[in-house]
Amino acid sequence: MTNEDFMRAAIMEAEAGMRAGRGGPFGCVVVRRGEIVARGSNRVTSTNDPTAHAEVTAIREACAKLKTFQLDDCELYTSCEPCPMCLAAIYWARIPRVFYGNTRSDAAAIGFDDDFIYQQIPLPPEQRAIAMRPLLRDEAQGAFREWADKNDKVRY
């Protein structure tokens, strides 16, 4: 299969999920060694899960199927440029290559405006639209100290 074939598979996931009423018009496939190992479509409204974006659902399925939390030998094909949450999930999964169809501007034109989140990320916490303030940092540091000293930790 070609890159175009994989992108068409992601687009088909977007269309199928949307038409089935699972969520917005977004689809994704994860590919490993020329084979689709996972598929995802947006399931936000059908699962009442704001994190159930197509990329996240596909990454979760790929990790479960491959029994790993790092997909560094995979590629991700998504019908739309990833939002900030999905982009972060892609980085955490260590996926080295992403192909996308629609742009975030295309998504904004139909009511999915991620630009607000992109604008919020670089702001200091106290300047963000969501109220954020530190609390009990000294107590929270205990778990971090324990992790730092843990000999059998699995790094990720």
mmCIF file with all atom_site columns, N, CA and C in Angstrom, residues 41-80:
data_model
loop_
_atom_site.group_PDB
_atom_site.id
_atom_site.type_symbol
_atom_site.label_atom_id
_atom_site.label_alt_id
_atom_site.label_comp_id
_atom_site.label_asym_id
_atom_site.label_entity_id
_atom_site.label_seq_id
_atom_site.pdbx_PDB_ins_code
_atom_site.Cartn_x
_atom_site.Cartn_y
_atom_site.Cartn_z
_atom_site.occupancy
_atom_site.B_iso_or_equiv
_atom_site.pdbx_formal_charge
_atom_site.auth_seq_id
_atom_site.auth_comp_id
_atom_site.auth_asym_id
_atom_site.auth_atom_id
_atom_site.pdbx_PDB_model_num
ATOM 1   N N  . SER A 1 41 ? -11.558 6.468  14.984 1.00 0.00 ? 41 SER A N  1
ATOM 2   C CA . SER A 1 41 ? -12.395 7.577  14.539 1.00 0.00 ? 41 SER A CA 1
ATOM 3   C C  . SER A 1 41 ? -12.770 8.378  15.776 1.00 0.00 ? 41 SER A C  1
ATOM 4   N N  . ASN A 1 42 ? -13.192 9.599  15.556 1.00 0.00 ? 42 ASN A N  1
ATOM 5   C CA . ASN A 1 42 ? -13.584 10.444 16.667 1.00 0.00 ? 42 ASN A CA 1
ATOM 6   C C  . ASN A 1 42 ? -14.810 9.836  17.341 1.00 0.00 ? 42 ASN A C  1
ATOM 7   N N  . ARG A 1 43 ? -14.741 9.691  18.668 1.00 0.00 ? 43 ARG A N  1
ATOM 8   C CA . ARG A 1 43 ? -15.838 9.096  19.437 1.00 0.00 ? 43 ARG A CA 1
ATOM 9   C C  . ARG A 1 43 ? -16.227 9.969  20.630 1.00 0.00 ? 43 ARG A C  1
ATOM 10  N N  . VAL A 1 44 ? -15.947 11.238 20.514 1.00 0.00 ? 44 VAL A N  1
ATOM 11  C CA . VAL A 1 44 ? -16.189 12.159 21.626 1.00 0.00 ? 44 VAL A CA 1
ATOM 12  C C  . VAL A 1 44 ? -17.653 12.138 22.056 1.00 0.00 ? 44 VAL A C  1
ATOM 13  N N  . THR A 1 45 ? -18.567 12.343 21.132 1.00 0.00 ? 45 THR A N  1
ATOM 14  C CA . THR A 1 45 ? -19.975 12.481 21.511 1.00 0.00 ? 45 THR A CA 1
ATOM 15  C C  . THR A 1 45 ? -20.634 11.157 21.844 1.00 0.00 ? 45 THR A C  1
ATOM 16  N N  . SER A 1 46 ? -20.189 10.079 21.237 1.00 0.00 ? 46 SER A N  1
ATOM 17  C CA . SER A 1 46 ? -20.824 8.783  21.504 1.00 0.00 ? 46 SER A CA 1
ATOM 18  C C  . SER A 1 46 ? -20.344 8.145  22.801 1.00 0.00 ? 46 SER A C  1
ATOM 19  N N  . THR A 1 47 ? -19.178 8.561  23.285 1.00 0.00 ? 47 THR A N  1
ATOM 20  C CA . THR A 1 47 ? -18.642 7.989  24.531 1.00 0.00 ? 47 THR A CA 1
ATOM 21  C C  . THR A 1 47 ? -18.616 9.009  25.670 1.00 0.00 ? 47 THR A C  1
ATOM 22  N N  . ASN A 1 48 ? -19.011 10.252 25.365 1.00 0.00 ? 48 ASN A N  1
ATOM 23  C CA . ASN A 1 48 ? -18.917 11.339 26.348 1.00 0.00 ? 48 ASN A CA 1
ATOM 24  C C  . ASN A 1 48 ? -17.506 11.454 26.907 1.00 0.00 ? 48 ASN A C  1
ATOM 25  N N  . ASP A 1 49 ? -16.528 11.302 26.014 1.00 0.00 ? 49 ASP A N  1
ATOM 26  C CA . ASP A 1 49 ? -15.115 11.352 26.384 1.00 0.00 ? 49 ASP A CA 1
ATOM 27  C C  . ASP A 1 49 ? -14.424 12.397 25.515 1.00 0.00 ? 49 ASP A C  1
ATOM 28  N N  . PRO A 1 50 ? -14.106 13.563 26.074 1.00 0.00 ? 50 PRO A N  1
ATOM 29  C CA . PRO A 1 50 ? -13.487 14.609 25.269 1.00 0.00 ? 50 PRO A CA 1
ATOM 30  C C  . PRO A 1 50 ? -12.090 14.254 24.766 1.00 0.00 ? 50 PRO A C  1
ATOM 31  N N  . THR A 1 51 ? -11.496 13.179 25.289 1.00 0.00 ? 51 THR A N  1
ATOM 32  C CA . THR A 1 51 ? -10.179 12.752 24.810 1.00 0.00 ? 51 THR A CA 1
ATOM 33  C C  . THR A 1 51 ? -10.267 11.692 23.719 1.00 0.00 ? 51 THR A C  1
ATOM 34  N N  . ALA A 1 52 ? -11.466 11.287 23.330 1.00 0.00 ? 52 ALA A N  1
ATOM 35  C CA . ALA A 1 52 ? -11.631 10.198 22.361 1.00 0.00 ? 52 ALA A CA 1
ATOM 36  C C  . ALA A 1 52 ? -11.538 10.701 20.923 1.00 0.00 ? 52 ALA A C  1
ATOM 37  N N  . HIS A 1 53 ? -10.468 11.429 20.633 1.00 0.00 ? 53 HIS A N  1
ATOM 38  C CA . HIS A 1 53 ? -10.212 11.885 19.275 1.00 0.00 ? 53 HIS A CA 1
ATOM 39  C C  . HIS A 1 53 ? -9.690  10.706 18.459 1.00 0.00 ? 53 HIS A C  1
ATOM 40  N N  . ALA A 1 54 ? -9.761  10.818 17.146 1.00 0.00 ? 54 ALA A N  1
ATOM 41  C CA . ALA A 1 54 ? -9.370  9.717  16.262 1.00 0.00 ? 54 ALA A CA 1
ATOM 42  C C  . ALA A 1 54 ? -7.930  9.266  16.511 1.00 0.00 ? 54 ALA A C  1
ATOM 43  N N  . GLU A 1 55 ? -7.021  10.222 16.649 1.00 0.00 ? 55 GLU A N  1
ATOM 44  C CA . GLU A 1 55 ? -5.614  9.865  16.852 1.00 0.00 ? 55 GLU A CA 1
ATOM 45  C C  . GLU A 1 55 ? -5.423  9.135  18.180 1.00 0.00 ? 55 GLU A C  1
ATOM 46  N N  . VAL A 1 56 ? -6.069  9.618  19.221 1.00 0.00 ? 56 VAL A N  1
ATOM 47  C CA . VAL A 1 56 ? -5.932  8.997  20.540 1.00 0.00 ? 56 VAL A CA 1
ATOM 48  C C  . VAL A 1 56 ? -6.512  7.583  20.530 1.00 0.00 ? 56 VAL A C  1
ATOM 49  N N  . THR A 1 57 ? -7.673  7.397  19.911 1.00 0.00 ? 57 THR A N  1
ATOM 50  C CA . THR A 1 57 ? -8.266  6.062  19.884 1.00 0.00 ? 57 THR A CA 1
ATOM 51  C C  . THR A 1 57 ? -7.399  5.104  19.072 1.00 0.00 ? 57 THR A C  1
ATOM 52  N N  . ALA A 1 58 ? -6.820  5.585  17.980 1.00 0.00 ? 58 ALA A N  1
ATOM 53  C CA . ALA A 1 58 ? -5.942  4.729  17.175 1.00 0.00 ? 58 ALA A CA 1
ATOM 54  C C  . ALA A 1 58 ? -4.646  4.407  17.916 1.00 0.00 ? 58 ALA A C  1
ATOM 55  N N  . ILE A 1 59 ? -4.071  5.388  18.598 1.00 0.00 ? 59 ILE A N  1
ATOM 56  C CA . ILE A 1 59 ? -2.845  5.150  19.370 1.00 0.00 ? 59 ILE A CA 1
ATOM 57  C C  . ILE A 1 59 ? -3.110  4.146  20.483 1.00 0.00 ? 59 ILE A C  1
ATOM 58  N N  . ARG A 1 60 ? -4.221  4.298  21.178 1.00 0.00 ? 60 ARG A N  1
ATOM 59  C CA . ARG A 1 60 ? -4.564  3.348  22.247 1.00 0.00 ? 60 ARG A CA 1
ATOM 60  C C  . ARG A 1 60 ? -4.690  1.936  21.699 1.00 0.00 ? 60 ARG A C  1
ATOM 61  N N  . GLU A 1 61 ? -5.386  1.802  20.559 1.00 0.00 ? 61 GLU A N  1
ATOM 62  C CA . GLU A 1 61 ? -5.562  0.470  19.962 1.00 0.00 ? 61 GLU A CA 1
ATOM 63  C C  . GLU A 1 61 ? -4.225  -0.115 19.512 1.00 0.00 ? 61 GLU A C  1
ATOM 64  N N  . ALA A 1 62 ? -3.383  0.706  18.896 1.00 0.00 ? 62 ALA A N  1
ATOM 65  C CA . ALA A 1 62 ? -2.075  0.225  18.427 1.00 0.00 ? 62 ALA A CA 1
ATOM 66  C C  . ALA A 1 62 ? -1.207  -0.229 19.595 1.00 0.00 ? 62 ALA A C  1
ATOM 67  N N  . CYS A 1 63 ? -1.185  0.555  20.648 1.00 0.00 ? 63 CYS A N  1
ATOM 68  C CA . CYS A 1 63 ? -0.371  0.191  21.815 1.00 0.00 ? 63 CYS A CA 1
ATOM 69  C C  . CYS A 1 63 ? -0.866  -1.106 22.446 1.00 0.00 ? 63 CYS A C  1
ATOM 70  N N  . ALA A 1 64 ? -2.170  -1.257 22.549 1.00 0.00 ? 64 ALA A N  1
ATOM 71  C CA . ALA A 1 64 ? -2.730  -2.484 23.123 1.00 0.00 ? 64 ALA A CA 1
ATOM 72  C C  . ALA A 1 64 ? -2.408  -3.685 22.239 1.00 0.00 ? 64 ALA A C  1
ATOM 73  N N  . LYS A 1 65 ? -2.586  -3.529 20.953 1.00 0.00 ? 65 LYS A N  1
ATOM 74  C CA . LYS A 1 65 ? -2.341  -4.639 20.030 1.00 0.00 ? 65 LYS A CA 1
ATOM 75  C C  . LYS A 1 65 ? -0.865  -5.029 19.997 1.00 0.00 ? 65 LYS A C  1
ATOM 76  N N  . LEU A 1 66 ? 0.017   -4.026 19.964 1.00 0.00 ? 66 LEU A N  1
ATOM 77  C CA . LEU A 1 66 ? 1.449   -4.285 19.863 1.00 0.00 ? 66 LEU A CA 1
ATOM 78  C C  . LEU A 1 66 ? 2.110   -4.493 21.224 1.00 0.00 ? 66 LEU A C  1
ATOM 79  N N  . LYS A 1 67 ? 1.349   -4.304 22.296 1.00 0.00 ? 67 LYS A N  1
ATOM 80  C CA . LYS A 1 67 ? 1.833   -4.474 23.664 1.00 0.00 ? 67 LYS A CA 1
ATOM 81  C C  . LYS A 1 67 ? 3.076   -3.614 23.956 1.00 0.00 ? 67 LYS A C  1
ATOM 82  N N  . THR A 1 68 ? 2.941   -2.341 23.624 1.00 0.00 ? 68 THR A N  1
ATOM 83  C CA . THR A 1 68 ? 4.012   -1.381 23.868 1.00 0.00 ? 68 THR A CA 1
ATOM 84  C C  . THR A 1 68 ? 3.420   0.009  24.023 1.00 0.00 ? 68 THR A C  1
ATOM 85  N N  . PHE A 1 69 ? 4.120   0.876  24.737 1.00 0.00 ? 69 PHE A N  1
ATOM 86  C CA . PHE A 1 69 ? 3.660   2.254  24.855 1.00 0.00 ? 69 PHE A CA 1
ATOM 87  C C  . PHE A 1 69 ? 4.473   3.178  23.955 1.00 0.00 ? 69 PHE A C  1
ATOM 88  N N  . GLN A 1 70 ? 5.386   2.612  23.174 1.00 0.00 ? 70 GLN A N  1
ATOM 89  C CA . GLN A 1 70 ? 6.162   3.405  22.234 1.00 0.00 ? 70 GLN A CA 1
ATOM 90  C C  . GLN A 1 70 ? 5.963   2.864  20.825 1.00 0.00 ? 70 GLN A C  1
ATOM 91  N N  . LEU A 1 71 ? 5.524   3.723  19.948 1.00 0.00 ? 71 LEU A N  1
ATOM 92  C CA . LEU A 1 71 ? 5.240   3.349  18.562 1.00 0.00 ? 71 LEU A CA 1
ATOM 93  C C  . LEU A 1 71 ? 6.284   3.967  17.637 1.00 0.00 ? 71 LEU A C  1
ATOM 94  N N  . ASP A 1 72 ? 7.553   3.855  18.035 1.00 0.00 ? 72 ASP A N  1
ATOM 95  C CA . ASP A 1 72 ? 8.633   4.516  17.306 1.00 0.00 ? 72 ASP A CA 1
ATOM 96  C C  . ASP A 1 72 ? 8.960   3.867  15.964 1.00 0.00 ? 72 ASP A C  1
ATOM 97  N N  . ASP A 1 73 ? 8.309   2.749  15.657 1.00 0.00 ? 73 ASP A N  1
ATOM 98  C CA . ASP A 1 73 ? 8.487   2.125  14.342 1.00 0.00 ? 73 ASP A CA 1
ATOM 99  C C  . ASP A 1 73 ? 7.194   2.189  13.524 1.00 0.00 ? 73 ASP A C  1
ATOM 100 N N  . CYS A 1 74 ? 6.354   3.147  13.860 1.00 0.00 ? 74 CYS A N  1
ATOM 101 C CA . CYS A 1 74 ? 5.054   3.299  13.195 1.00 0.00 ? 74 CYS A CA 1
ATOM 102 C C  . CYS A 1 74 ? 4.940   4.672  12.534 1.00 0.00 ? 74 CYS A C  1
ATOM 103 N N  . GLU A 1 75 ? 3.945   4.785  11.685 1.00 0.00 ? 75 GLU A N  1
ATOM 104 C CA . GLU A 1 75 ? 3.547   6.059  11.087 1.00 0.00 ? 75 GLU A CA 1
ATOM 105 C C  . GLU A 1 75 ? 2.082   6.271  11.400 1.00 0.00 ? 75 GLU A C  1
ATOM 106 N N  . LEU A 1 76 ? 1.674   7.526  11.461 1.00 0.00 ? 76 LEU A N  1
ATOM 107 C CA . LEU A 1 76 ? 0.283   7.845  11.734 1.00 0.00 ? 76 LEU A CA 1
ATOM 108 C C  . LEU A 1 76 ? -0.276  8.646  10.572 1.00 0.00 ? 76 LEU A C  1
ATOM 109 N N  . TYR A 1 77 ? -1.427  8.231  10.094 1.00 0.00 ? 77 TYR A N  1
ATOM 110 C CA . TYR A 1 77 ? -2.140  8.921  9.020  1.00 0.00 ? 77 TYR A CA 1
ATOM 111 C C  . TYR A 1 77 ? -3.459  9.396  9.611  1.00 0.00 ? 77 TYR A C  1
ATOM 112 N N  . THR A 1 78 ? -3.709  10.693 9.526  1.00 0.00 ? 78 THR A N  1
ATOM 113 C CA . THR A 1 78 ? -4.910  11.242 10.115 1.00 0.00 ? 78 THR A CA 1
ATOM 114 C C  . THR A 1 78 ? -5.588  12.182 9.126  1.00 0.00 ? 78 THR A C  1
ATOM 115 N N  . SER A 1 79 ? -6.903  12.171 9.147  1.00 0.00 ? 79 SER A N  1
ATOM 116 C CA . SER A 1 79 ? -7.658  12.945 8.163  1.00 0.00 ? 79 SER A CA 1
ATOM 117 C C  . SER A 1 79 ? -7.557  14.444 8.379  1.00 0.00 ? 79 SER A C  1
ATOM 118 N N  . CYS A 1 80 ? -7.013  14.864 9.534  1.00 0.00 ? 80 CYS A N  1
ATOM 119 C CA . CYS A 1 80 ? -6.877  16.293 9.825  1.00 0.00 ? 80 CYS A CA 1
ATOM 120 C C  . CYS A 1 80 ? -5.632  16.535 10.670 1.00 0.00 ? 80 CYS A C  1
#
